[in-house]
Amino acid sequence: MRRLLAVTVAAALLAMPAPAALADPAPPVRDFGNGPERNEVAAGVPEQAAALDARAMPEAQPYGHSRERGYPRQTRLPLPPANPADSSIKLGLVPYHGIAPKLNELQQRSNRVSVEIIGRSYQGRDLYLVTVTEPESEARAREQERIRERIEHDPAAAARDRWLAARYKAPIFINANIHGNEWEGTDASLRTIEQLATSKDPAVASLLARNRLYFNVTANPDGRVNGVRQNGAGFDLNRDFVTASQPEARAMRQAIMDTQPVALVDLHGYVNGTLIEPTTPPHGANYEYDLFITNTYANGLGMEAAVNALGYTPEKDGVEPAQIPFRDSTDGWDDWPPIFTPQYAPFHGTVAAHTVEIPSTSTSPPTATSRSRSCAAARPSTPTWPPRRCAPPTASCRPGTTG
């Protein structure tokens, strides 16, 4: 049986002081960000829709991602000027102007790494899509495109085709930093890209021979620099996948369409312990939820095991065990509207999609001195494919119950 990559996300907390007392963790509640406070932020932007489009990359220009070019596709990225006011710096994290030099260096060091600019933010910052895979000829890339077309247009025949299963390089998409002040997904992605690029481990070579790993390194560079949730126009990008009013959302949508990932992980913060979707009800009615939950729950269980295996405990570190809302909560964290990244991706073939909320070492907003923060680590593994079918929730594992 063919084995396929499932991305597991682990949260490692650095320099965390042990808490004096531990309170029971509050149940997670998704911040929908659609209340009056968000409307006031957006309404206060002086530039309106026409100016927004004028400042974004023109729609007539291609995003830059090609389905048929071989790999590596090494691009010498232009270097943005250093910005000492970048909000990432005070937290000891990678500033936006440090990302392009790092990606240029990794492209020089490894033919496994390719970088393309897939768009620009509202404030004009480049958006980087990194592909990590073994080198591919143009002929192999065209073969992969033909396989994707067959999967899309004749899925039943594709599922029976053993040659296709042996040749297909399954695409996995990691989306990071869509909320600008949820920084660590970018740093985790850069660290993981470097590990995969430079590893001598035969298991990594095998993984990259059978998969393409795509990293949207920072989905919201304006918010990262400014230290805010929204992009430079005041919009929450993780509410924009249907309307696609913002250039960053349009770039992400197009990248998902172009890469057609079978699995997607969207890195967020901050929930203690690490929150791993699938979600509570109500569930989206317009995608095949039975297929989605079968794969997403199995994938979530694997990620939960990896996070908990890191060994952090409430008593020693103040870190609660990982949680899966589908199993552990009754409501408050739903996947009904396809405005979120993981809920939009299934419309383009994704069968396992997750928001992952990593913990923070502080429950208060970050300040110039709050360097003791969490750091996410994305770790690849290779469980059996297809994933095992999950049993329906029972009295012992139904959302809202224990056991």
Short mmCIF file of C-alpha atoms in Angstrom, two decimals, residues 36 38 56 76 79 108 126 173 184 223 253-254 268 298 309 324 329 332 380 401:
data_model
loop_
_atom_site.label_atom_id
_atom_site.label_comp_id
_atom_site.label_asym_id
_atom_site.label_seq_id
_atom_site.Cartn_x
_atom_site.Cartn_y
_atom_site.Cartn_z
CA PRO A 36 -18.02 46.01 15.04
CA ARG A 38 -13.23 44.79 12.80
CA ALA A 56 -1.83 45.48 -5.59
CA ARG A 76 17.16 35.46 -6.91
CA LEU A 79 16.06 42.14 -0.93
CA GLN A 108 22.24 28.37 -3.22
CA ASP A 126 6.49 40.20 -1.98
CA PHE A 173 0.66 22.92 1.71
CA GLU A 184 5.87 31.73 14.76
CA GLY A 223 0.64 42.42 9.55
CA ARG A 253 -6.39 31.08 -3.41
CA GLN A 254 -4.48 30.87 -6.68
CA HIS A 268 -1.83 30.11 14.02
CA ALA A 298 -6.91 10.64 11.34
CA ALA A 309 5.41 13.21 22.55
CA ILE A 324 -8.93 18.41 19.01
CA SER A 329 -15.48 20.45 22.66
CA GLY A 332 -17.39 27.35 19.63
CA PRO A 380 7.38 15.31 8.51
CA THR A 401 -17.36 14.03 26.75
#
